[in-house]
PDB file of C-alpha atoms and ligand atoms in Angstrom:
ATOM      1  CA  MET E   1       7.615 -14.634  27.609  1.00 65.00           C
ATOM      2  CA  SER E   2       4.045 -13.958  26.034  1.00 89.00           C
ATOM      3  CA  THR E   3       2.670 -15.860  23.534  1.00 94.00           C
ATOM      4  CA  LEU E   4       2.288 -14.083  19.495  1.00 95.00           C
ATOM      5  CA  LEU E   5       1.214 -16.843  17.633  1.00 97.00           C
ATOM      6  CA  SER E   6      -0.134 -19.964  17.807  1.00 98.00           C
ATOM      7  CA  VAL E   7      -0.258 -22.739  15.939  1.00 98.00           C
ATOM      8  CA  ASP E   8      -2.885 -25.805  16.786  1.00 98.00           C
ATOM      9  CA  LYS E   9      -3.393 -28.605  13.410  1.00 98.00           C
ATOM     10  CA  LEU E  10      -3.093 -26.423  11.048  1.00 98.00           C
ATOM     11  CA  GLU E  11      -3.891 -28.024   7.960  1.00 98.00           C
ATOM     12  CA  ILE E  12      -5.155 -26.464   4.482  1.00 98.00           C
ATOM     13  CA  ARG E  13      -6.264 -28.820   1.729  1.00 97.00           C
ATOM     14  CA  THR E  14      -8.009 -28.057  -1.840  1.00 96.00           C
ATOM     15  CA  PRO E  15     -10.781 -29.936  -3.293  1.00 91.00           C
ATOM     16  CA  GLY E  16      -7.997 -32.511  -4.220  1.00 91.00           C
ATOM     17  CA  ARG E  17      -6.299 -32.604  -1.874  1.00 95.00           C
ATOM     18  CA  THR E  18      -4.174 -32.501   0.710  1.00 97.00           C
ATOM     19  CA  LEU E  19      -1.390 -29.372   0.863  1.00 98.00           C
ATOM     20  CA  VAL E  20      -0.807 -29.253   4.849  1.00 98.00           C
ATOM     21  CA  SER E  21      -1.741 -31.228   7.189  1.00 98.00           C
ATOM     22  CA  ASP E  22      -1.599 -31.451  11.233  1.00 97.00           C
ATOM     23  CA  ILE E  23       1.683 -28.037  11.711  1.00 98.00           C
ATOM     24  CA  SER E  24       2.246 -26.667  15.170  1.00 98.00           C
ATOM     25  CA  PHE E  25       4.043 -24.795  16.506  1.00 98.00           C
ATOM     26  CA  SER E  26       4.127 -21.202  18.834  1.00 97.00           C
ATOM     27  CA  ILE E  27       6.149 -18.318  18.474  1.00 97.00           C
ATOM     28  CA  ALA E  28       6.275 -16.114  22.085  1.00 95.00           C
ATOM     29  CA  ALA E  29       6.516 -12.364  21.819  1.00 93.00           C
ATOM     30  CA  GLY E  30      10.477 -10.874  20.010  1.00 92.00           C
ATOM     31  CA  GLU E  31      11.392 -14.626  19.235  1.00 96.00           C
ATOM     32  CA  ARG E  32      13.050 -15.286  15.538  1.00 96.00           C
ATOM     33  CA  ILE E  33      12.069 -18.317  14.621  1.00 97.00           C
ATOM     34  CA  GLY E  34      12.634 -20.188  10.858  1.00 97.00           C
ATOM     35  CA  LEU E  35      10.514 -22.537   8.825  1.00 97.00           C
ATOM     36  CA  ILE E  36      12.897 -24.247   6.362  1.00 96.00           C
ATOM     37  CA  GLY E  37      11.180 -27.221   4.083  1.00 94.00           C
ATOM     38  CA  GLU E  38      12.136 -27.976  -0.014  1.00 91.00           C
ATOM     39  CA  SER E  39      10.332 -26.542  -2.509  1.00 92.00           C
ATOM     40  CA  GLY E  40       6.202 -27.481  -2.493  1.00 95.00           C
ATOM     41  CA  SER E  41       6.841 -28.334   0.657  1.00 96.00           C
ATOM     42  CA  GLY E  42       3.732 -25.688   2.521  1.00 97.00           C
ATOM     43  CA  LYS E  43       6.118 -22.946   3.595  1.00 97.00           C
ATOM     44  CA  SER E  44       4.008 -19.568   1.779  1.00 96.00           C
ATOM     45  CA  LEU E  45       0.756 -21.740   2.750  1.00 97.00           C
ATOM     46  CA  THR E  46       1.211 -22.231   6.161  1.00 98.00           C
ATOM     47  CA  ALA E  47       2.773 -17.796   5.513  1.00 97.00           C
ATOM     48  CA  LEU E  48      -0.544 -17.088   4.213  1.00 96.00           C
ATOM     49  CA  ALA E  49      -2.627 -19.010   6.477  1.00 97.00           C
ATOM     50  CA  VAL E  50      -1.349 -16.929   9.065  1.00 97.00           C
ATOM     51  CA  LEU E  51      -2.058 -13.491   7.502  1.00 95.00           C
ATOM     52  CA  GLY E  52      -4.834 -14.628   6.329  1.00 94.00           C
ATOM     53  CA  LEU E  53      -4.623 -14.283   2.704  1.00 93.00           C
ATOM     54  CA  LEU E  54      -5.394 -18.297   1.595  1.00 94.00           C
ATOM     55  CA  PRO E  55      -6.972 -18.356  -1.842  1.00 93.00           C
ATOM     56  CA  GLU E  56     -11.059 -19.057  -1.020  1.00 90.00           C
ATOM     57  CA  ALA E  57     -10.933 -22.200  -2.665  1.00 92.00           C
ATOM     58  CA  MET E  58      -8.613 -23.675  -0.140  1.00 96.00           C
ATOM     59  CA  ARG E  59     -10.258 -25.388   3.155  1.00 95.00           C
ATOM     60  CA  VAL E  60      -8.599 -24.651   6.487  1.00 97.00           C
ATOM     61  CA  GLY E  61      -8.843 -26.306   9.744  1.00 97.00           C
ATOM     62  CA  GLY E  62      -7.061 -26.085  13.355  1.00 98.00           C
ATOM     63  CA  SER E  63      -6.437 -23.302  14.843  1.00 98.00           C
ATOM     64  CA  ILE E  64      -4.313 -20.091  14.461  1.00 98.00           C
ATOM     65  CA  LEU E  65      -4.246 -17.410  17.887  1.00 97.00           C
ATOM     66  CA  LEU E  66      -2.274 -14.423  16.033  1.00 96.00           C
ATOM     67  CA  ASP E  67      -1.759 -11.752  19.251  1.00 93.00           C
ATOM     68  CA  GLY E  68      -5.686 -13.860  20.911  1.00 93.00           C
ATOM     69  CA  HIS E  69      -7.594 -13.288  17.499  1.00 95.00           C
ATOM     70  CA  GLN E  70      -8.454 -16.429  15.731  1.00 96.00           C
ATOM     71  CA  VAL E  71      -7.890 -15.836  12.071  1.00 96.00           C
ATOM     72  CA  ILE E  72      -9.267 -19.181  10.389  1.00 96.00           C
ATOM     73  CA  GLY E  73     -12.992 -18.936   9.936  1.00 93.00           C
ATOM     74  CA  ALA E  74     -12.437 -14.929  10.662  1.00 93.00           C
ATOM     75  CA  ARG E  75     -14.229 -12.110   8.607  1.00 91.00           C
ATOM     76  CA  ASP E  76     -11.739 -10.463   5.967  1.00 88.00           C
ATOM     77  CA  ARG E  77     -13.176  -7.246   7.943  1.00 89.00           C
ATOM     78  CA  ASP E  78     -11.809  -8.627  11.320  1.00 89.00           C
ATOM     79  CA  LEU E  79      -8.205  -9.671   9.980  1.00 90.00           C
ATOM     80  CA  VAL E  80      -7.618  -5.658   8.363  1.00 86.00           C
ATOM     81  CA  PRO E  81      -6.909  -4.514  12.083  1.00 84.00           C
ATOM     82  CA  LEU E  82      -4.630  -7.007  12.300  1.00 87.00           C
ATOM     83  CA  ARG E  83      -2.739  -6.694   9.807  1.00 85.00           C
ATOM     84  CA  GLY E  84      -0.048  -4.121  10.038  1.00 78.00           C
ATOM     85  CA  ALA E  85      -0.984  -3.493  14.257  1.00 84.00           C
ATOM     86  CA  SER E  86       0.143  -7.433  15.067  1.00 91.00           C
ATOM     87  CA  ILE E  87       1.771  -8.807  11.188  1.00 94.00           C
ATOM     88  CA  ALA E  88       2.773  -8.081   8.704  1.00 93.00           C
ATOM     89  CA  ALA E  89       5.169  -9.362   5.213  1.00 93.00           C
ATOM     90  CA  VAL E  90       7.907  -9.025   3.216  1.00 92.00           C
ATOM     91  CA  PHE E  91       7.337 -11.933   0.521  1.00 91.00           C
ATOM     92  CA  GLN E  92      10.114 -12.601  -1.939  1.00 87.00           C
ATOM     93  CA  GLU E  93       9.206 -10.432  -4.919  1.00 86.00           C
ATOM     94  CA  PRO E  94       9.269  -6.555  -3.612  1.00 84.00           C
ATOM     95  CA  MET E  95       6.314  -5.861  -5.888  1.00 83.00           C
ATOM     96  CA  THR E  96       3.780  -7.754  -4.757  1.00 82.00           C
ATOM     97  CA  ALA E  97       4.569  -5.024  -1.756  1.00 85.00           C
ATOM     98  CA  LEU E  98       5.045  -1.952  -3.824  1.00 92.00           C
ATOM     99  CA  ASP E  99       1.962   0.319  -6.116  1.00 93.00           C
ATOM    100  CA  PRO E 100       4.903   0.897  -9.219  1.00 93.00           C
ATOM    101  CA  LEU E 101       2.705   3.745  -9.916  1.00 95.00           C
ATOM    102  CA  MET E 102       3.438   5.099  -6.603  1.00 96.00           C
ATOM    103  CA  ARG E 103       6.912   7.351  -5.832  1.00 97.00           C
ATOM    104  CA  ILE E 104       8.555   5.126  -2.913  1.00 97.00           C
ATOM    105  CA  GLY E 105       8.077   8.372  -0.242  1.00 97.00           C
ATOM    106  CA  HIS E 106       4.836   7.728  -1.327  1.00 96.00           C
ATOM    107  CA  GLN E 107       3.807   4.064  -0.666  1.00 95.00           C
ATOM    108  CA  VAL E 108       5.990   4.392   3.068  1.00 95.00           C
ATOM    109  CA  GLY E 109       3.798   7.504   3.811  1.00 96.00           C
ATOM    110  CA  GLU E 110       0.620   5.819   3.776  1.00 93.00           C
ATOM    111  CA  VAL E 111       1.724   3.126   6.098  1.00 92.00           C
ATOM    112  CA  VAL E 112       3.123   5.715   8.208  1.00 93.00           C
ATOM    113  CA  ARG E 113      -0.438   7.532   8.272  1.00 93.00           C
ATOM    114  CA  ARG E 114      -2.384   4.834   9.256  1.00 89.00           C
ATOM    115  CA  ARG E 115      -0.384   3.756  11.913  1.00 88.00           C
ATOM    116  CA  ALA E 116       0.256   7.008  13.581  1.00 90.00           C
ATOM    117  CA  THR E 117      -3.833   7.245  12.886  1.00 87.00           C
ATOM    118  CA  ARG E 118      -4.199   4.014  14.228  1.00 84.00           C
ATOM    119  CA  ASP E 119      -2.087   5.116  17.392  1.00 84.00           C
ATOM    120  CA  GLY E 120      -4.462   8.609  18.111  1.00 85.00           C
ATOM    121  CA  THR E 121      -1.124  10.159  17.668  1.00 85.00           C
ATOM    122  CA  ALA E 122      -2.529  11.499  13.347  1.00 79.00           C
ATOM    123  CA  CYS E 123       0.151  13.485  12.561  1.00 83.00           C
ATOM    124  CA  GLY E 124       0.910  16.146   9.266  1.00 88.00           C
ATOM    125  CA  ARG E 125       2.645  16.242   5.803  1.00 90.00           C
ATOM    126  CA  GLU E 126       5.725  17.070   7.063  1.00 92.00           C
ATOM    127  CA  GLU E 127       6.259  15.175  10.158  1.00 93.00           C
ATOM    128  CA  VAL E 128       5.099  12.062   7.447  1.00 94.00           C
ATOM    129  CA  SER E 129       7.898  12.916   4.953  1.00 94.00           C
ATOM    130  CA  GLN E 130      10.264  12.979   7.900  1.00 94.00           C
ATOM    131  CA  ARG E 131       9.479   9.937   9.760  1.00 94.00           C
ATOM    132  CA  VAL E 132       9.293   8.060   5.955  1.00 96.00           C
ATOM    133  CA  LEU E 133      13.232   9.266   5.837  1.00 96.00           C
ATOM    134  CA  ALA E 134      14.136   8.282   8.781  1.00 94.00           C
ATOM    135  CA  LEU E 135      12.666   4.886   7.883  1.00 93.00           C
ATOM    136  CA  LEU E 136      14.644   4.612   4.707  1.00 94.00           C
ATOM    137  CA  GLU E 137      17.570   4.861   6.225  1.00 91.00           C
ATOM    138  CA  ARG E 138      17.242   2.276   8.474  1.00 87.00           C
ATOM    139  CA  VAL E 139      16.623   0.500   5.798  1.00 89.00           C
ATOM    140  CA  ALA E 140      20.283   1.411   4.540  1.00 87.00           C
ATOM    141  CA  LEU E 141      18.669   2.989   1.793  1.00 90.00           C
ATOM    142  CA  PRO E 142      21.888   5.572   0.029  1.00 86.00           C
ATOM    143  CA  GLU E 143      20.176   8.933  -0.559  1.00 92.00           C
ATOM    144  CA  ALA E 144      17.313   9.228   0.821  1.00 94.00           C
ATOM    145  CA  HIS E 145      15.802  12.159  -0.506  1.00 95.00           C
ATOM    146  CA  ARG E 146      16.337  10.369  -3.928  1.00 96.00           C
ATOM    147  CA  ILE E 147      14.983   7.471  -3.038  1.00 97.00           C
ATOM    148  CA  ALA E 148      12.135   8.709  -1.584  1.00 97.00           C
ATOM    149  CA  ARG E 149      10.954  10.668  -4.737  1.00 97.00           C
ATOM    150  CA  ALA E 150      11.998   7.358  -7.194  1.00 97.00           C
ATOM    151  CA  PHE E 151       9.205   5.156  -9.089  1.00 97.00           C
ATOM    152  CA  PRO E 152       9.647   1.244  -7.894  1.00 95.00           C
ATOM    153  CA  HIS E 153      11.074   0.706 -11.862  1.00 96.00           C
ATOM    154  CA  GLU E 154      13.680   3.723 -11.070  1.00 96.00           C
ATOM    155  CA  ILE E 155      15.914   1.632  -7.877  1.00 95.00           C
ATOM    156  CA  SER E 156      17.625  -1.548  -7.937  1.00 92.00           C
ATOM    157  CA  GLY E 157      15.816  -4.780  -6.782  1.00 89.00           C
ATOM    158  CA  GLY E 158      17.746  -4.906  -3.309  1.00 89.00           C
ATOM    159  CA  GLN E 159      17.018  -1.454  -2.467  1.00 92.00           C
ATOM    160  CA  ARG E 160      13.234  -2.247  -3.653  1.00 93.00           C
ATOM    161  CA  GLN E 161      13.566  -5.085  -1.423  1.00 91.00           C
ATOM    162  CA  ARG E 162      14.878  -2.826   1.480  1.00 92.00           C
ATOM    163  CA  ALA E 163      12.187  -0.608   0.764  1.00 94.00           C
ATOM    164  CA  ALA E 164       9.563  -3.164   1.141  1.00 93.00           C
ATOM    165  CA  ILE E 165      11.247  -4.342   4.726  1.00 92.00           C
ATOM    166  CA  ALA E 166      10.839  -0.152   5.561  1.00 92.00           C
ATOM    167  CA  MET E 167       6.751  -0.573   4.698  1.00 93.00           C
ATOM    168  CA  ALA E 168       6.473  -3.389   6.911  1.00 91.00           C
ATOM    169  CA  LEU E 169       8.748  -1.272   9.239  1.00 88.00           C
ATOM    170  CA  ALA E 170       6.555   1.616   9.641  1.00 89.00           C
ATOM    171  CA  CYS E 171       3.879  -0.965  10.618  1.00 88.00           C
ATOM    172  CA  ARG E 172       5.456  -1.701  13.628  1.00 87.00           C
ATOM    173  CA  PRO E 173       3.721  -5.200  13.987  1.00 92.00           C
ATOM    174  CA  LYS E 174       4.845  -7.880  16.398  1.00 94.00           C
ATOM    175  CA  LEU E 175       4.876 -10.563  14.201  1.00 96.00           C
ATOM    176  CA  LEU E 176       6.404  -9.800  10.939  1.00 95.00           C
ATOM    177  CA  ILE E 177       6.584 -12.914   8.137  1.00 96.00           C
ATOM    178  CA  ALA E 178       9.374 -13.075   5.887  1.00 95.00           C
ATOM    179  CA  ASP E 179       9.112 -15.607   2.771  1.00 95.00           C
ATOM    180  CA  GLU E 180      12.329 -16.221   0.780  1.00 92.00           C
ATOM    181  CA  PRO E 181      12.990 -12.356   1.235  1.00 89.00           C
ATOM    182  CA  THR E 182      16.487 -12.726  -0.597  1.00 87.00           C
ATOM    183  CA  THR E 183      16.047 -15.512  -2.481  1.00 82.00           C
ATOM    184  CA  ALA E 184      15.763 -12.598  -5.803  1.00 78.00           C
ATOM    185  CA  LEU E 185      19.243 -10.729  -4.607  1.00 81.00           C
ATOM    186  CA  ASP E 186      23.040 -11.711  -5.123  1.00 83.00           C
ATOM    187  CA  VAL E 187      24.656 -13.302  -2.671  1.00 85.00           C
ATOM    188  CA  THR E 188      26.649 -10.068  -0.935  1.00 86.00           C
ATOM    189  CA  THR E 189      23.392  -8.177  -0.933  1.00 84.00           C
ATOM    190  CA  GLN E 190      21.589 -11.379   0.805  1.00 86.00           C
ATOM    191  CA  MET E 191      23.883 -11.062   3.437  1.00 88.00           C
ATOM    192  CA  GLU E 192      23.234  -7.205   3.497  1.00 86.00           C
ATOM    193  CA  ILE E 193      20.213  -7.835   3.857  1.00 87.00           C
ATOM    194  CA  LEU E 194      19.481 -10.762   6.143  1.00 90.00           C
ATOM    195  CA  LYS E 195      22.079  -8.425   8.449  1.00 89.00           C
ATOM    196  CA  LEU E 196      20.230  -5.577   8.287  1.00 88.00           C
ATOM    197  CA  LEU E 197      16.672  -7.244   9.072  1.00 89.00           C
ATOM    198  CA  GLU E 198      17.611  -9.635  11.503  1.00 92.00           C
ATOM    199  CA  GLY E 199      19.422  -6.191  13.553  1.00 90.00           C
ATOM    200  CA  LEU E 200      15.673  -4.453  13.016  1.00 87.00           C
ATOM    201  CA  VAL E 201      13.554  -7.045  14.104  1.00 90.00           C
ATOM    202  CA  ARG E 202      15.949  -7.796  17.798  1.00 91.00           C
ATOM    203  CA  HIS E 203      15.518  -3.436  17.774  1.00 90.00           C
ATOM    204  CA  GLU E 204      12.292  -3.698  17.952  1.00 87.00           C
ATOM    205  CA  ALA E 205      11.865  -7.245  20.416  1.00 89.00           C
ATOM    206  CA  MET E 206       9.830  -8.611  17.058  1.00 93.00           C
ATOM    207  CA  GLY E 207       8.826 -11.652  15.959  1.00 95.00           C
ATOM    208  CA  LEU E 208      10.294 -13.155  13.024  1.00 96.00           C
ATOM    209  CA  LEU E 209       8.545 -16.101  10.968  1.00 97.00           C
ATOM    210  CA  PHE E 210      11.636 -16.466   8.744  1.00 97.00           C
ATOM    211  CA  ILE E 211      10.573 -18.874   5.964  1.00 96.00           C
ATOM    212  CA  SER E 212      14.090 -20.430   3.555  1.00 94.00           C
ATOM    213  CA  HIS E 213      14.929 -23.721   1.903  1.00 90.00           C
ATOM    214  CA  ASP E 214      18.265 -22.611   2.775  1.00 89.00           C
ATOM    215  CA  LEU E 215      19.522 -24.269   6.060  1.00 90.00           C
ATOM    216  CA  PRO E 216      22.453 -21.867   6.351  1.00 89.00           C
ATOM    217  CA  VAL E 217      20.697 -18.312   6.240  1.00 91.00           C
ATOM    218  CA  VAL E 218      18.110 -19.064   8.559  1.00 93.00           C
ATOM    219  CA  ALA E 219      21.074 -20.176  11.095  1.00 92.00           C
ATOM    220  CA  SER E 220      22.038 -16.321  10.448  1.00 90.00           C
ATOM    221  CA  VAL E 221      18.395 -14.735  11.293  1.00 94.00           C
ATOM    222  CA  ALA E 222      16.819 -17.047  13.986  1.00 95.00           C
ATOM    223  CA  THR E 223      17.153 -18.757  17.105  1.00 95.00           C
ATOM    224  CA  ARG E 224      14.747 -21.531  16.491  1.00 97.00           C
ATOM    225  CA  ALA E 225      13.809 -23.755  13.216  1.00 97.00           C
ATOM    226  CA  LEU E 226      10.980 -26.141  12.018  1.00 97.00           C
ATOM    227  CA  VAL E 227      11.835 -28.459   9.527  1.00 97.00           C
ATOM    228  CA  MET E 228       8.519 -28.519   6.586  1.00 97.00           C
ATOM    229  CA  ARG E 229       8.438 -31.364   4.391  1.00 96.00           C
ATOM    230  CA  HIS E 230       5.238 -32.784   2.172  1.00 96.00           C
ATOM    231  CA  GLY E 231       2.915 -30.804   4.339  1.00 97.00           C
ATOM    232  CA  ARG E 232       4.526 -31.528   7.132  1.00 97.00           C
ATOM    233  CA  LEU E 233       6.967 -30.254   9.661  1.00 97.00           C
ATOM    234  CA  ILE E 234       9.066 -33.157  10.614  1.00 96.00           C
ATOM    235  CA  GLU E 235      11.773 -31.873  13.181  1.00 96.00           C
ATOM    236  CA  GLU E 236      11.717 -28.167  15.131  1.00 96.00           C
ATOM    237  CA  GLY E 237      14.183 -27.135  17.797  1.00 96.00           C
ATOM    238  CA  PRO E 238      16.973 -24.811  18.384  1.00 96.00           C
ATOM    239  CA  VAL E 239      19.105 -23.923  15.583  1.00 94.00           C
ATOM    240  CA  ALA E 240      22.839 -25.088  16.299  1.00 93.00           C
ATOM    241  CA  THR E 241      20.473 -28.152  17.560  1.00 94.00           C
ATOM    242  CA  LEU E 242      19.401 -28.971  13.961  1.00 91.00           C
ATOM    243  CA  PHE E 243      23.514 -28.393  12.812  1.00 88.00           C
ATOM    244  CA  ASP E 244      24.868 -30.112  15.348  1.00 91.00           C
ATOM    245  CA  GLN E 245      22.319 -33.126  16.071  1.00 93.00           C
ATOM    246  CA  PRO E 246      19.901 -33.329  12.919  1.00 93.00           C
ATOM    247  CA  SER E 247      17.799 -35.943  13.684  1.00 94.00           C
ATOM    248  CA  HIS E 248      15.603 -36.413  10.465  1.00 94.00           C
ATOM    249  CA  PRO E 249      16.764 -38.011   7.239  1.00 94.00           C
ATOM    250  CA  TYR E 250      15.917 -34.763   5.382  1.00 93.00           C
ATOM    251  CA  THR E 251      17.615 -32.508   8.238  1.00 93.00           C
ATOM    252  CA  LYS E 252      20.176 -34.540   7.416  1.00 93.00           C
ATOM    253  CA  SER E 253      20.112 -33.387   3.782  1.00 91.00           C
ATOM    254  CA  LEU E 254      20.011 -30.085   4.579  1.00 89.00           C
ATOM    255  CA  VAL E 255      22.698 -30.170   7.228  1.00 89.00           C
ATOM    256  CA  ALA E 256      25.351 -32.484   5.077  1.00 89.00           C
ATOM    257  CA  ALA E 257      24.530 -29.857   1.538  1.00 85.00           C
ATOM    258  CA  ALA E 258      25.342 -26.730   4.335  1.00 83.00           C
ATOM    259  CA  ARG E 259      28.920 -28.485   4.905  1.00 82.00           C
ATOM    260  CA  ALA E 260      29.452 -29.339   1.439  1.00 80.00           C
ATOM    261  CA  PHE E 261      28.887 -25.895   0.573  1.00 74.00           C
ATOM    262  CA  ASP E 262      31.397 -24.653   3.307  1.00 73.00           C
ATOM    263  CA  THR E 263      33.992 -26.963   2.231  1.00 77.00           C
ATOM    264  CA  ALA E 264      33.825 -25.819  -1.142  1.00 74.00           C
ATOM    265  CA  LEU E 265      34.592 -22.305  -0.714  1.00 71.00           C
ATOM    266  CA  GLU E 266      36.780 -23.089   1.926  1.00 75.00           C
ATOM    267  CA  MET E 267      38.641 -24.983  -0.776  1.00 75.00           C
ATOM    268  CA  ALA E 268      37.790 -22.371  -3.859  1.00 70.00           C
ATOM    269  CA  PRO E 269      41.529 -21.079  -5.055  1.00 67.00           C
TER     270      PRO E 269
HETATM  271  N1  LIG M 301      -3.303 -21.504  -5.407  1.00 81.87           N
HETATM  272  C1  LIG M 301      -2.952 -23.224  -4.937  1.00 81.87           C
HETATM  273  N2  LIG M 301      -4.043 -23.448  -5.558  1.00 81.87           N
HETATM  274  C2  LIG M 301      -2.897 -25.375  -5.471  1.00 81.87           C
HETATM  275  N3  LIG M 301      -1.965 -25.616  -5.410  1.00 81.87           N
HETATM  276  C3  LIG M 301      -1.439 -25.167  -4.539  1.00 81.87           C
HETATM  277  C4  LIG M 301      -2.058 -23.533  -4.817  1.00 81.87           C
HETATM  278  N4  LIG M 301      -1.140 -22.811  -4.212  1.00 81.87           N
HETATM  279  C5  LIG M 301       0.413 -23.225  -3.407  1.00 81.87           C
HETATM  280  N5  LIG M 301       0.050 -24.819  -4.052  1.00 81.87           N
HETATM  281  C6  LIG M 301      -0.166 -26.391  -4.186  1.00 81.87           C
HETATM  282  O1  LIG M 301       0.766 -26.427  -2.526  1.00 81.87           O
HETATM  283  C7  LIG M 301       1.995 -26.517  -2.253  1.00 81.87           C
HETATM  284  C8  LIG M 301       2.840 -26.572  -1.199  1.00 81.87           C
HETATM  285  O2  LIG M 301       3.080 -25.105  -1.635  1.00 81.87           O
HETATM  286  P1  LIG M 301       3.450 -23.776  -1.149  1.00 81.87           P
HETATM  287  O3  LIG M 301       3.482 -22.780  -2.117  1.00 81.87           O
HETATM  288  O4  LIG M 301       3.253 -23.900   0.376  1.00 81.87           O
HETATM  289  O5  LIG M 301       5.186 -24.351  -1.313  1.00 81.87           O
HETATM  290  P2  LIG M 301       6.435 -23.702  -0.861  1.00 81.87           P
HETATM  291  O6  LIG M 301       7.222 -24.428  -0.128  1.00 81.87           O
HETATM  292  O7  LIG M 301       6.429 -21.819   0.137  1.00 81.87           O
HETATM  293  O8  LIG M 301       7.345 -23.993  -1.879  1.00 81.87           O
HETATM  294  P3  LIG M 301       8.914 -23.212  -2.203  1.00 81.87           P
HETATM  295  O9  LIG M 301       9.895 -22.753  -1.528  1.00 81.87           O
HETATM  296  O10 LIG M 301       8.820 -23.238  -3.807  1.00 81.87           O
HETATM  297  O11 LIG M 301       8.160 -21.322  -2.417  1.00 81.87           O
HETATM  298  C9  LIG M 301       2.954 -27.454  -4.040  1.00 81.87           C
HETATM  299  O12 LIG M 301       2.327 -28.308  -3.994  1.00 81.87           O
HETATM  300  C10 LIG M 301       2.150 -26.246  -3.791  1.00 81.87           C
HETATM  301  O13 LIG M 301       1.888 -26.637  -5.800  1.00 81.87           O
HETATM  302 MG1  LIG M 302       7.436 -20.181  -1.145  1.00 81.87          MG
END
């Protein structure tokens, strides 16, 4: 399988601190990878580096080859075409992706139109709105017509996250980055969205970099996982191996926490 993303010795620094160091990993086309670690371990910074969206004040070292393009040091205008075609992202807070003053259908439609233009198959209004409705239905939004006409504040948080996923899918990226996309949602909605995301990514053979601090959540969508701590990678491997034979004490503690939670659930009346 061809390599979609290759990160080599990534280092991220502010003038006073090294936040991320010596991170190397790769993602093959269609591969679903999890990135786990405690709060502040550098997961989001790693994701932002791959997207070329780190704050300007940060210094970045190493190499990030995305779909054959070097991201580190690239000018923003060279990265713009990559965003969308090669890579798209879903964040914890869907309002970071959605414009509060624009109807959902319009926002998803903009992405559909841009993608079609890029493919050289520019499509008319009617075709765009058909595709928007189809996308909203694919992310299992009920009453697609109503949602398309709604403003973000007129739908629920779970529905907003589905809309943000629809926008990311409309790009048809080769790699989707999902940074804690379900953390802000209740457990039932979280499970539904994880299942949906996993199914869609698998169906489209998209690569996935899925970020979470929760090992069982990562296990439900990824086949392989990377464990980060204090800005470094401390362990990686197939999810099943990490669960069954964690080698680093931190990974062991993650597995123990997940098992304790399972046991508590089983013992609940
Ligand atoms: N803009 C910034 N300027 C300076 N330091 C930052 C900035 N953004 C993040 N950091 C620091 O970098 C470190 C890693 O942050 P990061 O957001 O990557 O953590 P994370 O693993 O995503 O955590 P969480 O699970 O809480 O989202 C933290 O110590 C954080 O305080
Ligand atoms: Mg984060």
